[in-house]
Amino acid sequence: MKEKILHLSLYLLVSIVIINSATAWGEEGQKASLGERFHAETSLTWSGALADLLRAKPKLPSLYKDYPGTKKISLPKPDYRGMVLEDVIKKRRSVREYSSRPLELYQVSQILFAAQGLTGSLHGRPVRAAPSAGALYPFEVYVIVNNVENLQKGIYHYSIINHALELIKPGDFRNDITSAGLKQEMLGDAGVTIVLTAIFDRTRHKYGERGIRYVYMESGHISQNIFLQAVSLGLGSVSVGAFLDKKINNLIGIDGQKEAAIYLHSVGRI
Ligand SMILES: Cc1cc2nc3c(=O)[nH]c(=O)nc-3n(C[C@H](O)[C@H](O)[C@H](O)COP(=O)(O)O)c2cc1C
């Protein structure tokens, strides 16, 4: 009898483990994970696209954010001529250790221009250095200045239209950015850490929830432009996806919902 009870308990235990692992691996009929649902619910279908036409979309926010009343720093004209593209691609590596030599303003200027600078016009509207779904440009660019020659430490917003920096918070934020980046030291050691934020409604206005996917795709384009430009300037850089969202959003002063930090990028002297 005792043996039977032992066998039964063992059987129950093994069954529970099997059921739980099936749940974890998402067998047929199981509830999909958040990531799986996000992907499924933002997948394009003809019927979904038709239904989406009838769905109310958010109003289009301004494509340019500005900070009136802040100190403006004009950036040098971005006209640096660097390495051959093929050499830059071959040379690009993530660099996480920087020297204490400051960056120069022309380097910061060139990198910001590569990220989101205005490079021309299409149907009478300005277009930017990185491609964007529907030319709706959801991204804003902030710069945490740690070590740049003749530039006060602080948090700046990149004014795309004016190719200028707007000082939104003066101060030394090296510890804040490092702790918000899960203690990744390079964020505080770098000359600058660039924070790419997205205003989702710019893209949702046209593409609905599918637009959120486009936003994430676009961050890769911008980050790669920063990367390649940094290499061409002889600088080191790394893109950073691991950060505490709330801390970064609070640091920048954005709500994390309408506008949220998507990707970080450190750049410094090697
Ligand atoms: C989406 C994404 C997020 C990343 N996040 C981090 C990060 O948080 N910290 C870090 O040190 N590197 C990060 N990296 C850099 C990768 O570790 C690096 O690209 C990879 O090791 C390949 O090396 P390579 O860039 O030198 O080719 C990230 C890269 C990508 C594409």
Short mmCIF file of C-alpha atoms and ligand atoms in Angstrom, two decimals:
data_model
loop_
_atom_site.label_atom_id
_atom_site.label_comp_id
_atom_site.label_asym_id
_atom_site.label_seq_id
_atom_site.Cartn_x
_atom_site.Cartn_y
_atom_site.Cartn_z
CA MET A 1 0.00 0.00 0.00
CA LYS A 2 2.78 2.39 1.09
CA GLU A 3 4.62 1.60 -2.16
CA LYS A 4 1.47 2.33 -4.22
CA ILE A 5 1.03 5.75 -2.56
CA LEU A 6 4.70 6.51 -3.22
CA HIS A 7 4.33 5.56 -6.89
CA LEU A 8 1.15 7.63 -7.24
CA SER A 9 2.81 10.70 -5.65
CA LEU A 10 5.81 10.30 -7.92
CA TYR A 11 3.54 9.98 -10.96
CA LEU A 12 1.63 13.13 -9.94
CA LEU A 13 4.87 15.03 -9.41
CA VAL A 14 6.26 14.00 -12.81
CA SER A 15 2.93 14.89 -14.49
CA ILE A 16 2.97 18.36 -12.92
CA VAL A 17 6.55 18.92 -14.10
CA ILE A 18 5.63 17.81 -17.64
CA ILE A 19 2.51 20.02 -17.74
CA ASN A 20 4.51 22.98 -16.44
CA SER A 21 7.30 22.55 -18.95
CA ALA A 22 4.73 22.24 -21.76
CA THR A 23 3.28 25.55 -20.56
CA ALA A 24 6.70 27.14 -20.53
CA TRP A 25 7.41 25.95 -24.06
CA GLY A 26 4.06 27.19 -25.32
CA GLU A 27 2.56 23.98 -26.76
CA GLU A 28 -0.48 24.24 -29.02
CA GLY A 29 -3.47 25.67 -27.17
CA GLN A 30 -1.27 27.39 -24.60
CA LYS A 31 -1.57 31.09 -23.96
CA ALA A 32 1.01 32.88 -26.08
CA SER A 33 3.69 34.94 -24.40
CA LEU A 34 3.52 38.73 -24.47
CA GLY A 35 6.20 38.85 -27.18
CA GLU A 36 4.40 36.24 -29.29
CA ARG A 37 1.12 38.15 -28.95
CA PHE A 38 2.80 41.44 -29.88
CA HIS A 39 4.19 39.84 -33.02
CA ALA A 40 0.94 38.08 -33.92
CA GLU A 41 -1.28 41.10 -33.26
CA THR A 42 0.92 43.42 -35.30
CA SER A 43 1.21 40.97 -38.23
CA LEU A 44 -0.20 42.28 -41.50
CA THR A 45 -3.17 40.54 -43.16
CA TRP A 46 -5.48 41.86 -45.88
CA SER A 47 -8.53 41.70 -43.60
CA GLY A 48 -6.58 43.30 -40.77
CA ALA A 49 -5.36 46.08 -43.06
CA LEU A 50 -8.97 46.78 -44.15
CA ALA A 51 -10.22 46.82 -40.55
CA ASP A 52 -7.34 49.12 -39.69
CA LEU A 53 -8.51 51.65 -42.28
CA LEU A 54 -11.71 52.08 -40.27
CA ARG A 55 -10.00 52.21 -36.88
CA ALA A 56 -9.44 55.63 -35.29
CA LYS A 57 -5.78 56.66 -35.28
CA PRO A 58 -4.02 59.16 -33.02
CA LYS A 59 -3.56 62.72 -34.27
CA LEU A 60 -0.19 63.43 -35.86
CA PRO A 61 2.08 65.15 -33.32
CA SER A 62 4.63 67.71 -34.51
CA LEU A 63 7.60 66.01 -36.22
CA TYR A 64 10.02 68.35 -34.43
CA LYS A 65 10.27 68.75 -30.68
CA ASP A 66 11.80 71.88 -29.24
CA TYR A 67 12.66 73.25 -25.84
CA PRO A 68 11.85 76.97 -25.85
CA GLY A 69 13.79 79.11 -23.41
CA THR A 70 16.79 76.74 -23.21
CA LYS A 71 20.38 77.67 -23.99
CA LYS A 72 21.13 76.84 -27.67
CA ILE A 73 24.54 75.73 -28.89
CA SER A 74 24.99 75.89 -32.67
CA LEU A 75 26.87 72.91 -34.03
CA PRO A 76 29.64 73.18 -36.62
CA LYS A 77 28.56 72.45 -40.20
CA PRO A 78 28.84 68.69 -40.72
CA ASP A 79 31.24 68.42 -43.64
CA TYR A 80 33.83 65.92 -42.42
CA ARG A 81 35.24 63.58 -45.08
CA GLY A 82 36.19 60.25 -43.57
CA MET A 83 37.06 56.69 -44.46
CA VAL A 84 35.82 54.60 -47.37
CA LEU A 85 32.52 52.96 -46.42
CA GLU A 86 33.74 49.41 -47.08
CA ASP A 87 36.67 49.95 -44.69
CA VAL A 88 34.35 51.41 -42.05
CA ILE A 89 32.03 48.39 -42.22
CA LYS A 90 34.99 46.04 -41.88
CA LYS A 91 36.45 48.00 -38.99
CA ARG A 92 33.25 48.48 -36.97
CA ARG A 93 33.37 46.79 -33.55
CA SER A 94 31.64 47.52 -30.27
CA VAL A 95 34.09 49.50 -28.14
CA ARG A 96 33.46 49.74 -24.39
CA GLU A 97 36.67 51.35 -23.14
CA TYR A 98 37.45 54.98 -23.79
CA SER A 99 40.36 57.28 -23.07
CA SER A 100 39.86 60.37 -20.90
CA ARG A 101 40.55 62.70 -23.86
CA PRO A 102 37.45 64.80 -24.61
CA LEU A 103 35.50 64.58 -27.84
CA GLU A 104 35.52 67.64 -30.08
CA LEU A 105 32.34 69.49 -30.98
CA TYR A 106 32.75 68.83 -34.71
CA GLN A 107 32.72 65.09 -33.95
CA VAL A 108 29.51 65.35 -31.94
CA SER A 109 28.03 67.47 -34.74
CA GLN A 110 28.91 64.90 -37.40
CA ILE A 111 27.50 62.01 -35.33
CA LEU A 112 24.19 63.77 -34.64
CA PHE A 113 23.89 64.66 -38.30
CA ALA A 114 24.45 60.99 -39.22
CA ALA A 115 21.75 60.01 -36.73
CA GLN A 116 18.92 62.35 -37.72
CA GLY A 117 20.30 65.32 -39.68
CA LEU A 118 18.24 66.82 -42.49
CA THR A 119 19.72 65.57 -45.76
CA GLY A 120 17.25 66.76 -48.41
CA SER A 121 13.59 67.08 -49.23
CA LEU A 122 10.92 64.80 -50.65
CA HIS A 123 7.63 66.23 -52.00
CA GLY A 124 8.56 69.52 -50.38
CA ARG A 125 9.14 68.02 -46.91
CA PRO A 126 12.52 67.68 -45.20
CA VAL A 127 13.92 64.15 -44.96
CA ARG A 128 16.52 62.80 -42.56
CA ALA A 129 19.75 60.77 -42.67
CA ALA A 130 18.07 57.48 -41.67
CA PRO A 131 15.01 56.04 -43.43
CA SER A 132 11.61 56.22 -41.75
CA ALA A 133 8.29 54.49 -42.49
CA GLY A 134 6.05 57.03 -44.24
CA ALA A 135 8.75 59.69 -43.63
CA LEU A 136 7.09 60.26 -40.24
CA TYR A 137 10.34 60.28 -38.24
CA PRO A 138 9.26 59.15 -34.76
CA PHE A 139 12.71 59.65 -33.20
CA GLU A 140 14.11 62.40 -31.00
CA VAL A 141 17.76 62.48 -30.04
CA TYR A 142 19.13 63.45 -26.61
CA VAL A 143 22.78 63.70 -25.70
CA ILE A 144 24.21 63.16 -22.24
CA VAL A 145 27.44 65.13 -22.40
CA ASN A 146 30.14 63.76 -20.12
CA ASN A 147 33.36 64.86 -21.77
CA VAL A 148 33.30 67.19 -24.78
CA GLU A 149 35.77 70.02 -25.28
CA ASN A 150 34.25 73.45 -24.53
CA LEU A 151 30.81 72.00 -23.84
CA GLN A 152 29.20 72.13 -20.43
CA LYS A 153 28.28 68.72 -18.92
CA GLY A 154 24.55 68.06 -19.00
CA ILE A 155 21.59 66.64 -20.89
CA TYR A 156 20.91 68.17 -24.29
CA HIS A 157 18.21 67.77 -26.92
CA TYR A 158 19.30 67.73 -30.56
CA SER A 159 17.30 70.32 -32.46
CA ILE A 160 17.18 68.71 -35.88
CA ILE A 161 15.83 71.74 -37.74
CA ASN A 162 18.52 74.07 -36.37
CA HIS A 163 21.32 71.50 -36.17
CA ALA A 164 21.91 72.77 -32.65
CA LEU A 165 21.93 71.49 -29.08
CA GLU A 166 19.42 72.65 -26.48
CA LEU A 167 20.62 72.37 -22.88
CA ILE A 168 17.69 70.93 -20.96
CA LYS A 169 19.50 69.93 -17.71
CA PRO A 170 22.99 71.17 -16.82
CA GLY A 171 25.05 68.92 -14.53
CA ASP A 172 27.15 65.82 -14.20
CA PHE A 173 24.96 62.80 -14.99
CA ARG A 174 27.69 60.16 -15.32
CA ASN A 175 26.50 58.20 -12.26
CA ASP A 176 22.83 58.49 -13.24
CA ILE A 177 23.35 57.17 -16.75
CA THR A 178 25.59 54.35 -15.52
CA SER A 179 23.11 53.21 -12.91
CA ALA A 180 20.19 53.50 -15.37
CA GLY A 181 22.25 51.34 -17.75
CA LEU A 182 22.53 48.45 -15.27
CA LYS A 183 25.94 49.66 -14.09
CA GLN A 184 27.55 49.39 -17.53
CA GLU A 185 30.54 51.62 -16.83
CA MET A 186 31.11 52.71 -20.43
CA LEU A 187 27.95 54.84 -20.32
CA GLY A 188 29.62 57.19 -17.83
CA ASP A 189 33.13 56.85 -19.28
CA ALA A 190 32.09 57.86 -22.82
CA GLY A 191 32.41 61.40 -24.11
CA VAL A 192 28.69 61.31 -24.85
CA THR A 193 25.86 58.86 -24.44
CA ILE A 194 23.14 59.35 -27.01
CA VAL A 195 19.58 58.44 -26.05
CA LEU A 196 17.22 57.68 -28.92
CA THR A 197 13.59 58.21 -27.91
CA ALA A 198 10.45 57.61 -29.97
CA ILE A 199 7.19 59.54 -30.11
CA PHE A 200 5.06 56.55 -31.09
CA ASP A 201 2.01 58.51 -32.31
CA ARG A 202 3.95 60.00 -35.22
CA THR A 203 4.10 56.52 -36.73
CA ARG A 204 0.87 55.13 -35.22
CA HIS A 205 -0.96 58.03 -36.84
CA LYS A 206 -0.56 56.29 -40.20
CA TYR A 207 0.23 52.68 -39.41
CA GLY A 208 -1.68 51.96 -36.19
CA GLU A 209 -0.15 49.32 -33.91
CA ARG A 210 1.95 47.91 -36.78
CA GLY A 211 3.77 51.22 -36.54
CA ILE A 212 5.33 50.18 -33.21
CA ARG A 213 7.29 47.52 -35.11
CA TYR A 214 8.47 50.16 -37.56
CA VAL A 215 9.73 52.30 -34.68
CA TYR A 216 11.96 49.48 -33.41
CA MET A 217 13.21 48.77 -36.93
CA GLU A 218 14.08 52.44 -37.39
CA SER A 219 16.15 52.60 -34.22
CA GLY A 220 18.53 50.08 -35.81
CA HIS A 221 18.99 52.30 -38.87
CA ILE A 222 19.82 55.31 -36.73
CA SER A 223 22.12 53.38 -34.43
CA GLN A 224 24.06 51.94 -37.37
CA ASN A 225 24.54 55.42 -38.82
CA ILE A 226 25.97 56.54 -35.47
CA PHE A 227 28.19 53.47 -35.35
CA LEU A 228 29.61 53.89 -38.84
CA GLN A 229 30.12 57.62 -38.44
CA ALA A 230 31.97 57.05 -35.15
CA VAL A 231 34.34 54.57 -36.80
CA SER A 232 34.95 56.95 -39.69
CA LEU A 233 35.88 59.65 -37.16
CA GLY A 234 38.32 57.25 -35.47
CA LEU A 235 36.12 57.00 -32.35
CA GLY A 236 34.86 54.05 -30.32
CA SER A 237 31.19 53.33 -29.77
CA VAL A 238 28.68 50.73 -28.57
CA SER A 239 24.91 50.45 -28.78
CA VAL A 240 23.12 49.56 -25.56
CA GLY A 241 19.74 47.90 -25.28
CA ALA A 242 19.98 46.86 -21.62
CA PHE A 243 18.77 49.75 -19.49
CA LEU A 244 16.14 50.51 -16.89
CA ASP A 245 13.50 52.22 -18.98
CA LYS A 246 11.88 54.21 -16.19
CA LYS A 247 15.21 55.59 -14.95
CA ILE A 248 16.28 56.73 -18.43
CA ASN A 249 12.88 58.26 -19.18
CA ASN A 250 12.92 60.13 -15.86
CA LEU A 251 16.44 61.35 -16.49
CA ILE A 252 15.45 62.79 -19.87
CA GLY A 253 12.13 64.08 -18.52
CA ILE A 254 9.78 62.15 -20.82
CA ASP A 255 6.69 60.17 -19.81
CA GLY A 256 7.77 56.73 -21.10
CA GLN A 257 4.40 56.24 -22.81
CA LYS A 258 3.83 58.87 -25.50
CA GLU A 259 7.61 59.26 -25.76
CA ALA A 260 10.00 56.57 -24.55
CA ALA A 261 13.70 55.73 -24.65
CA ILE A 262 14.35 52.95 -27.16
CA TYR A 263 18.12 52.63 -27.56
CA LEU A 264 21.34 54.11 -26.14
CA HIS A 265 24.67 54.66 -27.83
CA SER A 266 27.95 55.58 -26.17
CA VAL A 267 30.70 57.32 -28.13
CA GLY A 268 34.18 58.19 -26.91
CA ARG A 269 37.84 58.55 -27.78
CA ILE A 270 39.76 55.32 -28.02
C1 LIG B 1 19.99 45.44 -29.87
C2 LIG B 1 21.37 45.40 -29.26
C3 LIG B 1 21.53 45.61 -27.91
C4 LIG B 1 22.81 45.62 -27.36
N1 LIG B 1 22.95 45.89 -26.02
C5 LIG B 1 24.17 45.93 -25.49
C6 LIG B 1 24.34 46.27 -24.12
O1 LIG B 1 23.39 46.54 -23.39
N2 LIG B 1 25.61 46.31 -23.63
C7 LIG B 1 26.71 46.04 -24.40
O2 LIG B 1 27.83 46.10 -23.88
N3 LIG B 1 26.58 45.70 -25.70
C8 LIG B 1 25.35 45.67 -26.27
N4 LIG B 1 25.20 45.36 -27.60
C9 LIG B 1 26.40 45.12 -28.43
C10 LIG B 1 26.62 43.64 -28.74
O3 LIG B 1 27.07 42.98 -27.59
C11 LIG B 1 27.64 43.52 -29.89
O4 LIG B 1 27.12 44.13 -31.04
C12 LIG B 1 27.98 42.07 -30.19
O5 LIG B 1 28.71 41.50 -29.14
C13 LIG B 1 28.77 41.91 -31.49
O6 LIG B 1 29.98 42.64 -31.43
P1 LIG B 1 30.36 43.79 -32.48
O7 LIG B 1 29.34 44.88 -32.32
O8 LIG B 1 31.73 44.23 -32.08
O9 LIG B 1 30.29 43.22 -33.84
C14 LIG B 1 23.95 45.37 -28.18
C15 LIG B 1 23.78 45.16 -29.55
C16 LIG B 1 22.51 45.19 -30.09
C17 LIG B 1 22.36 45.01 -31.58
#
